[in-house]
XYZ file of C-alpha atoms in Angstrom:
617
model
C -138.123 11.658 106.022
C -137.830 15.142 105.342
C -138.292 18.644 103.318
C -134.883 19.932 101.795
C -134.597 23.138 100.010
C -131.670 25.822 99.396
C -129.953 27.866 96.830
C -126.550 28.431 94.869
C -124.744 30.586 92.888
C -120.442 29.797 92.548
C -120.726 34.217 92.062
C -122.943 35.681 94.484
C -122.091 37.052 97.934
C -125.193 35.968 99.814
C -123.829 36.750 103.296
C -123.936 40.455 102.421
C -127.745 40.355 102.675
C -127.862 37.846 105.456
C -131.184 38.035 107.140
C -132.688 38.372 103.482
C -131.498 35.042 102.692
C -132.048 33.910 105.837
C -135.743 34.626 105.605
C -136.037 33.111 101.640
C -134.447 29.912 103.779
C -137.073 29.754 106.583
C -139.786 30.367 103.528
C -138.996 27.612 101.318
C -138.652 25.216 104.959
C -141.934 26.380 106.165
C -143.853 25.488 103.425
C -142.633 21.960 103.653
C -142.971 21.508 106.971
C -145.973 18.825 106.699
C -142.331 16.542 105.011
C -140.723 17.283 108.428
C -142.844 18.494 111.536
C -140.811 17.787 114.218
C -138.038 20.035 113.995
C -136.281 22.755 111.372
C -132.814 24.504 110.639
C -130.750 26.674 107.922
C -127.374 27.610 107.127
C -126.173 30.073 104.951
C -122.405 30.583 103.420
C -120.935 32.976 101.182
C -122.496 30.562 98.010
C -125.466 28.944 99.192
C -127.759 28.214 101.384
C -129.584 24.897 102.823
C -132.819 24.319 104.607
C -134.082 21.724 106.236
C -137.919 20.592 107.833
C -137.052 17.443 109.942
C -139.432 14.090 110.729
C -137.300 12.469 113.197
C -136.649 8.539 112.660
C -133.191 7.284 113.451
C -131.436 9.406 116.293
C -134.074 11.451 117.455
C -131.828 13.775 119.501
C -128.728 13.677 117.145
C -130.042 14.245 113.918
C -130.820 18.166 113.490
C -130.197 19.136 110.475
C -128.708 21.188 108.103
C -125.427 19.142 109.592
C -122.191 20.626 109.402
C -118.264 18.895 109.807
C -115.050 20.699 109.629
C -112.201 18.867 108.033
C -108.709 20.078 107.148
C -109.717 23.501 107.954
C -112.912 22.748 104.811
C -116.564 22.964 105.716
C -119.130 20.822 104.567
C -122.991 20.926 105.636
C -125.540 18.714 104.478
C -129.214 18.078 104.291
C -131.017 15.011 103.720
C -134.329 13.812 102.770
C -134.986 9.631 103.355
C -133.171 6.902 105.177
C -129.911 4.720 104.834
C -130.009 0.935 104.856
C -126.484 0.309 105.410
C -125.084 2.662 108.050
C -123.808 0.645 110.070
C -121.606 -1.314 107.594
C -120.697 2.152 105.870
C -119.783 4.102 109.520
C -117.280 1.154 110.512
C -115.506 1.142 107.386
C -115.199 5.221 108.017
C -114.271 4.492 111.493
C -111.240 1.680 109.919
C -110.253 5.241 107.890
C -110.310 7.278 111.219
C -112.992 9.712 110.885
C -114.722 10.923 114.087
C -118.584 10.873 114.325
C -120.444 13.189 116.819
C -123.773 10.927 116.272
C -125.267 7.968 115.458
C -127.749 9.204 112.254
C -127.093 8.322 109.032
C -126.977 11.881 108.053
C -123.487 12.281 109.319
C -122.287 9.172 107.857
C -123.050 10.048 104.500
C -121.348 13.810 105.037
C -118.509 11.986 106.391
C -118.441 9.654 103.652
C -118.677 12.473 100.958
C -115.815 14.148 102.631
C -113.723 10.770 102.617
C -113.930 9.800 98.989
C -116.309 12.797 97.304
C -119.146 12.832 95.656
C -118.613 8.801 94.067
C -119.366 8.172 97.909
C -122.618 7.890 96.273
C -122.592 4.582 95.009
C -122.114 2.723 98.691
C -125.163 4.014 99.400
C -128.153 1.688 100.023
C -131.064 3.490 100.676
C -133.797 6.201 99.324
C -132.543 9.623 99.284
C -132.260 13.528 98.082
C -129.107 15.103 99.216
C -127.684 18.042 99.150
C -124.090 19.090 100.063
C -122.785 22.411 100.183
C -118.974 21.875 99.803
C -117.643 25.380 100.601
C -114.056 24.912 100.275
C -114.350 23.517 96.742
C -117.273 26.237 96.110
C -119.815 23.780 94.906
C -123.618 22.146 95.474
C -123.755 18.202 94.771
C -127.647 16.956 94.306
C -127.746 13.701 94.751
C -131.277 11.063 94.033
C -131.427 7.467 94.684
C -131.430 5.068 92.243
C -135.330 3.841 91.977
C -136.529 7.372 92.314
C -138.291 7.161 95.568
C -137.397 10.547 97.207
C -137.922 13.840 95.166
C -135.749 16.676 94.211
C -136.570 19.350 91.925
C -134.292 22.311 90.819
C -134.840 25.208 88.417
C -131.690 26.816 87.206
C -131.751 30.620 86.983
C -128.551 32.001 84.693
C -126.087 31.023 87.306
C -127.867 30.642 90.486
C -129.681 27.187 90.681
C -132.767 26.685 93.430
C -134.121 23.238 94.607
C -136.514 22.017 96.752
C -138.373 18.397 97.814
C -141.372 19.807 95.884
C -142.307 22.090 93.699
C -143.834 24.711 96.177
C -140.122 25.112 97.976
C -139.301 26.247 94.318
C -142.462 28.635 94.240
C -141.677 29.974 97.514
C -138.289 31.716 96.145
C -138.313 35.590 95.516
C -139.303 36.067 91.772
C -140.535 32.365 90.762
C -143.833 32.362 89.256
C -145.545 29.017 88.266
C -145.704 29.204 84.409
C -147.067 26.708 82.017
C -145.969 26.182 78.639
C -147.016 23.744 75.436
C -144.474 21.047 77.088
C -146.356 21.489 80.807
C -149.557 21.548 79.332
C -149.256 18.308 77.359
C -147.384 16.588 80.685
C -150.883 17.368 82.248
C -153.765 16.500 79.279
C -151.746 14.095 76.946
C -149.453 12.238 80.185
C -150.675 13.085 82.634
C -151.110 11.696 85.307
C -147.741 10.620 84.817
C -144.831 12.878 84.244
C -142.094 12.129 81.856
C -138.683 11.692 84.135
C -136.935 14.067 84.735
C -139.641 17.113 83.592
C -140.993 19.447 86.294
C -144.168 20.396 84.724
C -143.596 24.301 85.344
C -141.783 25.983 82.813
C -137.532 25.949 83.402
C -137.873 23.483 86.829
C -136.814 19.904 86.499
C -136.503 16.499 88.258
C -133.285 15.274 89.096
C -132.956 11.887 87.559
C -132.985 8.766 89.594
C -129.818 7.173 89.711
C -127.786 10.560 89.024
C -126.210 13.485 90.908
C -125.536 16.729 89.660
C -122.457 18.712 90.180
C -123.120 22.739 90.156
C -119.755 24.937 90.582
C -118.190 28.327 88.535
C -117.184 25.564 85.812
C -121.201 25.303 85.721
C -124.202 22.310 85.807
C -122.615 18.658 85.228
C -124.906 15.832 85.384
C -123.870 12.209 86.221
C -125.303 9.206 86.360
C -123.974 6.649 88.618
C -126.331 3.987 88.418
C -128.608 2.658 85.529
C -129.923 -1.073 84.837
C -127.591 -3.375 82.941
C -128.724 -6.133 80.701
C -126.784 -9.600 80.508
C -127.468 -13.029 80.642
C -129.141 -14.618 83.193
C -127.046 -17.462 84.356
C -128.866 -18.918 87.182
C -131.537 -22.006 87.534
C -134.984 -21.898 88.343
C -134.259 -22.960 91.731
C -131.233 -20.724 92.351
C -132.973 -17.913 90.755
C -136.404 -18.791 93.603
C -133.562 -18.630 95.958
C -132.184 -15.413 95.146
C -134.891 -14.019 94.839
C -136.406 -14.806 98.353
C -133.012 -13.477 100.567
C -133.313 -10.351 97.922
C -136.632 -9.455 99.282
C -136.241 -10.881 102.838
C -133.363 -8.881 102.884
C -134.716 -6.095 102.176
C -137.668 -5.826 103.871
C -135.299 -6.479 107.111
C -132.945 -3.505 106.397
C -136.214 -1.403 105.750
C -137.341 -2.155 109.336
C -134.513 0.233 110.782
C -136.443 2.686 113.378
C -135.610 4.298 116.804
C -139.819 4.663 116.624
C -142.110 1.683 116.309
C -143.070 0.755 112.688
C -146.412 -0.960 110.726
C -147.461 -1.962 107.242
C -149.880 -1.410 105.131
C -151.852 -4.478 104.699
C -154.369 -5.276 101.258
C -154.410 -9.081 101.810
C -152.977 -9.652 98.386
C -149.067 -11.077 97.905
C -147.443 -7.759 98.030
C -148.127 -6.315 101.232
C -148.591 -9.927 102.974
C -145.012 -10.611 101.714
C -144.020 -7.250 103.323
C -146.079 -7.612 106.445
C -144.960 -11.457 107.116
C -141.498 -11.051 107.072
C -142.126 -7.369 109.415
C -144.098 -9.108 111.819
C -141.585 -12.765 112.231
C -138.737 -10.295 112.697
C -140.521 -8.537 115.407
C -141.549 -11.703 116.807
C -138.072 -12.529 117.854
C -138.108 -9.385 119.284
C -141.239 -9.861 121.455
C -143.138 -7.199 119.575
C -146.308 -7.243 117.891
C -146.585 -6.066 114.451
C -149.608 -2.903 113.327
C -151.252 -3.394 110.168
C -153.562 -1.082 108.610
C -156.104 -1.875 105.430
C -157.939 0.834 103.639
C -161.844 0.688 102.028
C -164.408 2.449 101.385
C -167.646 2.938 103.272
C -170.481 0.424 102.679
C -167.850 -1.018 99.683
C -169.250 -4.642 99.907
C -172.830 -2.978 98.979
C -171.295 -1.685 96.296
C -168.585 -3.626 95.093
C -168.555 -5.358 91.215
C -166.168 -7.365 90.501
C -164.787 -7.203 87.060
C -161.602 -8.146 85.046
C -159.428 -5.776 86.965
C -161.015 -6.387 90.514
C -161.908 -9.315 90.676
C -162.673 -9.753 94.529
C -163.042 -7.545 97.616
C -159.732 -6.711 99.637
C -161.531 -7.442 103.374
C -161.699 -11.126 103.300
C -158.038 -11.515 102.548
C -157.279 -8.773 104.759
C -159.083 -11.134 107.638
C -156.824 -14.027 106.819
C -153.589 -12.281 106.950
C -154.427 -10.304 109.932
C -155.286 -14.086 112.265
C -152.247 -15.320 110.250
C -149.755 -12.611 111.374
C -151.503 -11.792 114.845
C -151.395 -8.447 114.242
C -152.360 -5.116 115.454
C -155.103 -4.682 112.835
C -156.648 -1.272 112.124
C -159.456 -1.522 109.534
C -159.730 2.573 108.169
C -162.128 4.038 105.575
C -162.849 6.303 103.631
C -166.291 8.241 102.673
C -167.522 10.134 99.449
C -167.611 13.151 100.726
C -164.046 12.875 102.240
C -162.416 11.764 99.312
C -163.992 13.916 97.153
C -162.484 17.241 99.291
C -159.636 15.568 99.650
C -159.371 16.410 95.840
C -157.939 19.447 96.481
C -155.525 18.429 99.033
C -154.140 16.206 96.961
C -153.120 18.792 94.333
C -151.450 20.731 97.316
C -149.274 17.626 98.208
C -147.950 17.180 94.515
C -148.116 20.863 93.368
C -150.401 19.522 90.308
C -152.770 17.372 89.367
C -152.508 13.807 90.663
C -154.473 10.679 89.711
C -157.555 11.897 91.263
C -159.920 9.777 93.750
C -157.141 7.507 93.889
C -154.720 9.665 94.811
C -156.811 11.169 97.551
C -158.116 8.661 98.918
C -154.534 7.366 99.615
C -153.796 10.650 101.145
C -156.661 10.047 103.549
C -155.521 6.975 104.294
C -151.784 7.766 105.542
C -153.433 10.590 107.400
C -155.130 8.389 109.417
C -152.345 5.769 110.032
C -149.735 9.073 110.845
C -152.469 9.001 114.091
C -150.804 5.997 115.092
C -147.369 5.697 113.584
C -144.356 7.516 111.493
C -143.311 4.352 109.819
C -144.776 2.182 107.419
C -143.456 -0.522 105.117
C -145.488 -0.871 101.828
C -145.798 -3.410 98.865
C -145.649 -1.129 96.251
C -143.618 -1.821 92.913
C -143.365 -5.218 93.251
C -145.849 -5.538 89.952
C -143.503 -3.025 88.238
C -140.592 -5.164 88.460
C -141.974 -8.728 88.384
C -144.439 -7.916 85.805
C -147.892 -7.902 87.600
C -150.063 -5.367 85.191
C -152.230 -6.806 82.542
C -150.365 -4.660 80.134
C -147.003 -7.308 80.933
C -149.347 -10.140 79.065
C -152.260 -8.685 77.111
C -151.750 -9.641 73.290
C -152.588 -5.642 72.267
C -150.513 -4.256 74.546
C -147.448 -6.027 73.444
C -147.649 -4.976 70.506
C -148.673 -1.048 70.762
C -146.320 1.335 69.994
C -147.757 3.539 72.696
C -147.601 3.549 76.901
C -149.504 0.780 77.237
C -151.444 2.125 80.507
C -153.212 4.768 77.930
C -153.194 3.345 74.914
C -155.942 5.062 73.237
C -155.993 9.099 73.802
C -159.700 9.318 72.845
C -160.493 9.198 76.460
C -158.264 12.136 77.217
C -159.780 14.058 74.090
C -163.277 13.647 74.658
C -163.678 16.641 76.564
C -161.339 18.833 75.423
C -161.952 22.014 72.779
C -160.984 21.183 68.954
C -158.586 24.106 68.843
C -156.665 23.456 72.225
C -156.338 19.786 70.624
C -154.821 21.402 67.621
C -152.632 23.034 69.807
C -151.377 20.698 71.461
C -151.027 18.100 68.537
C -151.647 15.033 71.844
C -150.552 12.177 69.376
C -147.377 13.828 68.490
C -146.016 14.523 71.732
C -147.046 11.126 72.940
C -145.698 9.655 70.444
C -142.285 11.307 70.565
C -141.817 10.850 74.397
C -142.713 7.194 74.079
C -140.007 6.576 71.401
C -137.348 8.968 73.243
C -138.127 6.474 76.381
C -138.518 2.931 74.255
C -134.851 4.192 72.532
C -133.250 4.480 75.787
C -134.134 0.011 77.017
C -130.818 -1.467 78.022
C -130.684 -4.043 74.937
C -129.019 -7.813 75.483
C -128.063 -8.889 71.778
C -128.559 -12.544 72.861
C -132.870 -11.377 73.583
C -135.094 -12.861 70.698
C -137.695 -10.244 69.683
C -140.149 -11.113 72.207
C -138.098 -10.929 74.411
C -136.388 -7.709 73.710
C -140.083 -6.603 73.863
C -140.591 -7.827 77.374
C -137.347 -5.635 78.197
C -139.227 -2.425 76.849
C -142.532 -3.165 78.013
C -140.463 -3.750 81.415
C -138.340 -0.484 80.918
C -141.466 1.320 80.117
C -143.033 0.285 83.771
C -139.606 0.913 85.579
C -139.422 4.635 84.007
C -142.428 5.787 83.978
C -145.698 3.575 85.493
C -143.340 3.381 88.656
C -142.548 6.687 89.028
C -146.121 7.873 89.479
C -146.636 5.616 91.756
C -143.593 6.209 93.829
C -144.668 10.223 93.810
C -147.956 9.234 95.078
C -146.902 7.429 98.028
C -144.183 9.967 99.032
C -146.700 13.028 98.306
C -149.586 11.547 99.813
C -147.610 10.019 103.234
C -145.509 13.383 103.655
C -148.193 15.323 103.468
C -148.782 13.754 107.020
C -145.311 13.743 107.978
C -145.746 9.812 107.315
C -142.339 8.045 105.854
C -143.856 5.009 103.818
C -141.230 2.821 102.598
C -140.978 0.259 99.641
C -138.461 -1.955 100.168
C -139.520 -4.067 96.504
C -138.031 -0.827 94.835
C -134.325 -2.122 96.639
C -131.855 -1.607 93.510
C -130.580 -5.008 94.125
C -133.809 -6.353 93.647
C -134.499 -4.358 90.677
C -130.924 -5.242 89.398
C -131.359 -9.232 89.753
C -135.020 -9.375 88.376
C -134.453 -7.085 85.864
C -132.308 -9.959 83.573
C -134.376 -13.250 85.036
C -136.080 -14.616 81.789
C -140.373 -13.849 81.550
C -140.746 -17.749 81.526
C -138.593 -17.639 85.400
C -141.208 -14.739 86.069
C -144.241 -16.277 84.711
C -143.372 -20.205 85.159
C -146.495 -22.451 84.539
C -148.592 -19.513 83.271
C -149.027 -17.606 86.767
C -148.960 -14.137 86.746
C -145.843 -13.211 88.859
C -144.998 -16.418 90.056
C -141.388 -16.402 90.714
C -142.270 -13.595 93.630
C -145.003 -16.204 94.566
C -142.720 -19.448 94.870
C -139.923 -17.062 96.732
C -142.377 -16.623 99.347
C -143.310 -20.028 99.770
C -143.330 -20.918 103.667
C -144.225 -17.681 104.047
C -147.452 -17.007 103.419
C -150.745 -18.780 103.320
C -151.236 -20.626 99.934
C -154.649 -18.855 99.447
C -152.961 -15.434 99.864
C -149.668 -16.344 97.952
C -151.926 -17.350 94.620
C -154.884 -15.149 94.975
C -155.892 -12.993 91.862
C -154.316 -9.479 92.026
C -156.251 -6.785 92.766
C -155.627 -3.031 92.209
C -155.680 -0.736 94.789
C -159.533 -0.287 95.947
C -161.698 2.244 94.350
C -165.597 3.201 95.515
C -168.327 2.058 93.442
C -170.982 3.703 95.097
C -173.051 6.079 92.075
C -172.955 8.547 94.876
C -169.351 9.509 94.421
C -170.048 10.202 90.771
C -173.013 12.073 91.265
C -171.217 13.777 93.808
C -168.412 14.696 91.630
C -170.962 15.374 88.709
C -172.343 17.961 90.933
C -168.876 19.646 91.370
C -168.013 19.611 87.893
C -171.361 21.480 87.033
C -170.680 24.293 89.761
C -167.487 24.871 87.879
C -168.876 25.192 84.711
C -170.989 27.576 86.248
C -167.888 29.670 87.431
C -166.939 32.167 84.596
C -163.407 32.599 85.912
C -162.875 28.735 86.012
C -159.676 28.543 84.349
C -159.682 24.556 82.930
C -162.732 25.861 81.452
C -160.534 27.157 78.325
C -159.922 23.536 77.399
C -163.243 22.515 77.757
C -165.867 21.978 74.932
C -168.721 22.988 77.387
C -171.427 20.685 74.942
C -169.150 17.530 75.037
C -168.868 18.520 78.943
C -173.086 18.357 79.564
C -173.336 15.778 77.716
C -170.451 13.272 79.567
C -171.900 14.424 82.736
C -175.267 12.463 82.115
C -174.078 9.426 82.414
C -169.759 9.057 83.252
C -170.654 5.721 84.573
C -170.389 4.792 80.723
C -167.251 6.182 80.441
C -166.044 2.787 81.932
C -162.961 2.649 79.826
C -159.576 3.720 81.593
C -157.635 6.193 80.430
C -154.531 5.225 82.405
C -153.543 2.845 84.322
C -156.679 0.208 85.316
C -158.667 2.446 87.416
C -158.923 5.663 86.300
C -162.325 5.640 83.995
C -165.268 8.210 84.040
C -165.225 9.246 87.544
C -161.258 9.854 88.012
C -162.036 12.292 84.724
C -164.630 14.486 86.526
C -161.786 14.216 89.279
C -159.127 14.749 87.048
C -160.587 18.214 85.793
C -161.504 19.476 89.563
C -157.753 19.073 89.723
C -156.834 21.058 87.310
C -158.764 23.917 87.889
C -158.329 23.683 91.421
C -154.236 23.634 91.180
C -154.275 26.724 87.851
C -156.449 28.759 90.262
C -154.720 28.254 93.194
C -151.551 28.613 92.311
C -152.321 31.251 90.120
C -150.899 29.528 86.872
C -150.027 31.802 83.959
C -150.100 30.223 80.679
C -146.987 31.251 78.122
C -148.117 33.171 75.107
């Protein structure tokens, strides 16, 4: 994985002020190096310019990038942020059309491919990626994002000139681009947050490139394509065929995934996800007589402190055991302590450019630092509850039928703190409201669906488009700001594409919570790990961490230029820090309650200080 950043304008002459540009380049590549440590480059033409901050994976020697081919007397150069399934099927049939290649990376195939058949090259792709081609004999910049959304790319347009970046802070880093919030940004962070709705930037003017979608910039101007999206028809297949399907989907998957010229591990919970993952990792490198690494995350003295309750329901570290004599792995047990993941806070804000979902995001970030000390790689089981329906919210009576998000489903959590005339301003139901009908509008409808079921397609839509995404810019955030490439080979499209049209009784047969992932895993898995109770990621319980946090939020209040402090009603403030422990209702997702809101806040006053935010009048 990698940092990609650059600049165009169809009008300007940037060669004319060459070593300028040159430096804005090297800028907006230095700070997002921690995507790409191992090696960095530029190029600069008459139109644009590309950067590039490398983390070497496939073709460690080949691979520098930006990469640049000469065709027909045309250049092209390229840079590239994530990794290509299918290379080797897509550089032989470019090899039947007689193209040349110079290396073996996939970074040159997809150049080659985009000079072969243009920017609809796209679609062959199988893979997680941000692209950017400078075509200089046509005079235009093609963005390109995968279809589930996994790897970022973020672009502000300025009249004609357009800048993009990985992250935000390769934006930031451009001559004259200050971080500005306005009534939209500000209700991304207190009403959504910490989501983002798709496609939105959170600073004022910068946006997301949709997943799915590439976006054609030239003297005609900005043109914006989508070349994937989820289709609804019927689902035609048997329970049986559909298990089947299923299974080679994911096995499939998770195989392709494995491409590496450096070793790889997975991350390892003990629940179905990640077993599934690490199972099928560790027979494949069986055959290859390799041992598979796993690594499982907690937190200090957790079974003192754990209580289990309707949304963790049992410890990870028994399950973890059983996996880890059932796959004979490498097993690295890592945790976390208070004090670490509280500073980690604030390094967690740095990785996203905003706010992020607190303790759990940091903690997270800890973790991948401390598995990049032993690997580049890892596979993940993220999104597999996205797509086959794991979250309470899939089967809880209330949430079914809320005409809200139904991971934050009441905003009295979010208001509790805030200042009556900041809530005025931002009119929180409203804006909710509006986004969540703009998204529920946009479900790919099947006229054959009864009404419950056309409400399982939204509720499904819902998770794909939004609960998803924040979970996918977690993991790349938090691993890259390591210069650790996590992969999640359950967000394949062709998974996402079969699943998305199998009926909920296929996905839910005989009442179990995701059991059509279960029963295509049979075999593979231990039957006390294939049907064990999900459970979240882990979060502490130790009344340290609050008090800890408590403490924190207290020295802020105490700071007259703390800037969150303007949306604060300091008396509703005292009084939730006497007890947040009672604040044991989350207020999104399932584990972000009192604590994540002390955490929550630190974030935002960290990130408005740090990056200096100004606040539109």
């Amino acid at each position: 994985m990698c940092g990609i950043a650059g600049f165009y304008n169809p009008h300007d002459h940037y060669l004319k002020e060459k070593e300028h540009c040159r430096e804005i380049l090297t800028s907006m590549a230095q700070c997002q190096k921690h995507r790409g440590p191992d090696d960095s480059g530029l190029f600069l033409s008459e139109h644009g310019g590309l950067s590039h901050a490398r983390l070497s994976i496939i073709d460690l020697a080949g691979g520098h990038q930006p990469m640049v081919k000469s065709g027909s007397g045309q250049t092209f150069a390229i840079v590239y942020n994530g990794e290509l399934y299918n290379t080797g099927e897509l550089r032989q049939e470019l090899l039947g059309r007689g193209l040349v290649f110079q290396t073996s990376s996939d970074t040159e195939v997809i150049l080659a491919g985009y000079m072969e058949y243009g920017p609809d090259f796209v679609k062959r792709l199988n893979g997680i990626f941000a692209i950017a081609i400078l075509d200089t004999a046509r005079n235009r910049l093609c963005l390109f994002r995968d279809r589930a959304g996994v790897k970022p790319l973020f672009y502000m347009v300025r009249g004609e000139e357009i800048i993009f970046a990985s992250e935000p802070k390769g934006i930031l880093a451009y001559p004259g681009v200050r971080p500005v919030l306005d009534k939209k940004g500000l209700n991304e962070i207190f009403s959504i947050g910490p989501a983002r709705t798709y496609g939105c930037g959170v600073f004022k003017d910068m946006e997301e490139l949709l997943p799915g979608h590439f976006l054609m910039c030239s003297a005609e101007g900005l043109r914006l394509k989508s070349y994937w999206k989820l289709e609804s028809r019927p689902h035609e297949d048997s329970y049986e065929k559909t298990i089947e399907k299923t299974s080679f989907l994911v096995q499939d998957a998770v195989r392709r995934q494995m491409v590496s010229d450096v070793p790889i591990c997975t991350f390892l919970s003990g629940g179905v996800d990640s077993s599934l993952v690490s199972a099928i990792c560790a027979s494949e490198l069986r055959k290859q007589g390799k041992r598979l690494t796993t690594f499982s995350f907690d937190f200090v003295d957790n079974d003192r402190f754990f209580k289990a309750n309707s949304f963790q329901p049992s410890q990870d570290r028994p399950f973890v055991d059983r996996m880890v004599r059932f796959l004979d792995s490498d097993h690295h047990y890592l945790e976390c302590d208070n004090l670490t993941q509280a500073d980690r806070l604030y390094d967690s804000v740095l990785a996203h450019d905003m706010p992020a979902m607190g303790d759990i995001d940091s903690s997270m970030l800890q973790f991948c630092s401390m598995v990049k000390e032993h690997n580049k790689v890892a596979l993940t089981g993220e999104c597999a509850d996205e797509i086959f329906g794991g979250y309470p919210w899939f089967h809880k009576k209330e949430c079914f039928e809320a005409h809200t998000f139904p991971w934050t489903m009441d905003l009295g959590a979010r208001k509790v703190l805030l200042n009556d005339s900041f809530m005025e301003y931002l009119d929180m139901d409203s804006y909710v409201r509006n986004t969540y009908e703009r998204s529920v509008a946009e479900t790919p409808r099947l006229a054959e669906d009864t009404p419950v079921e056309a409400r399982r397609r939204e509720i499904a839509w819902l998770n794909l488009r939004w609960f998803m995404q924040t979970l996918l810019n977690r993991m790349d955030r938090t691993s890259m700001y390591s210069g650790l490439e996590a992969r999640v080979p359950f967000a394949d499209h062709k998974i996402m594409e079969y699943v998305w049209n199998v009926p909920w009784d296929m996905k839910t047969r005989d009442g179990v919570v995701k059991n059509l992932l279960r029963q295509s895993a049979k075999g593979l898995l231990p039957e006390d790990i294939l049907f064990r109770r999900k459970s979240p990621y882990p979060k502490t319980y130790d009344t340290s961490y609050e008090k800890l946090l408590a403490g924190r939020v207290r020295e802020m209040m105490g700071d007259s230029h703390a800037p969150v402090m303007q949306f604060l009603d300091r008396k509703k403030l005292e009084q939730f820090l006497l007890n947040p422990g009672d604040y044991g209702k989350p207020w999104y997702g399932q584990l972000m309650a009192g604590p994540q809101m002390m955490a929550y806040i630190l974030q935002i006053n960290y990130w408005m200080k740090t990056y200096d935010i100004e606040l539109e009048q």
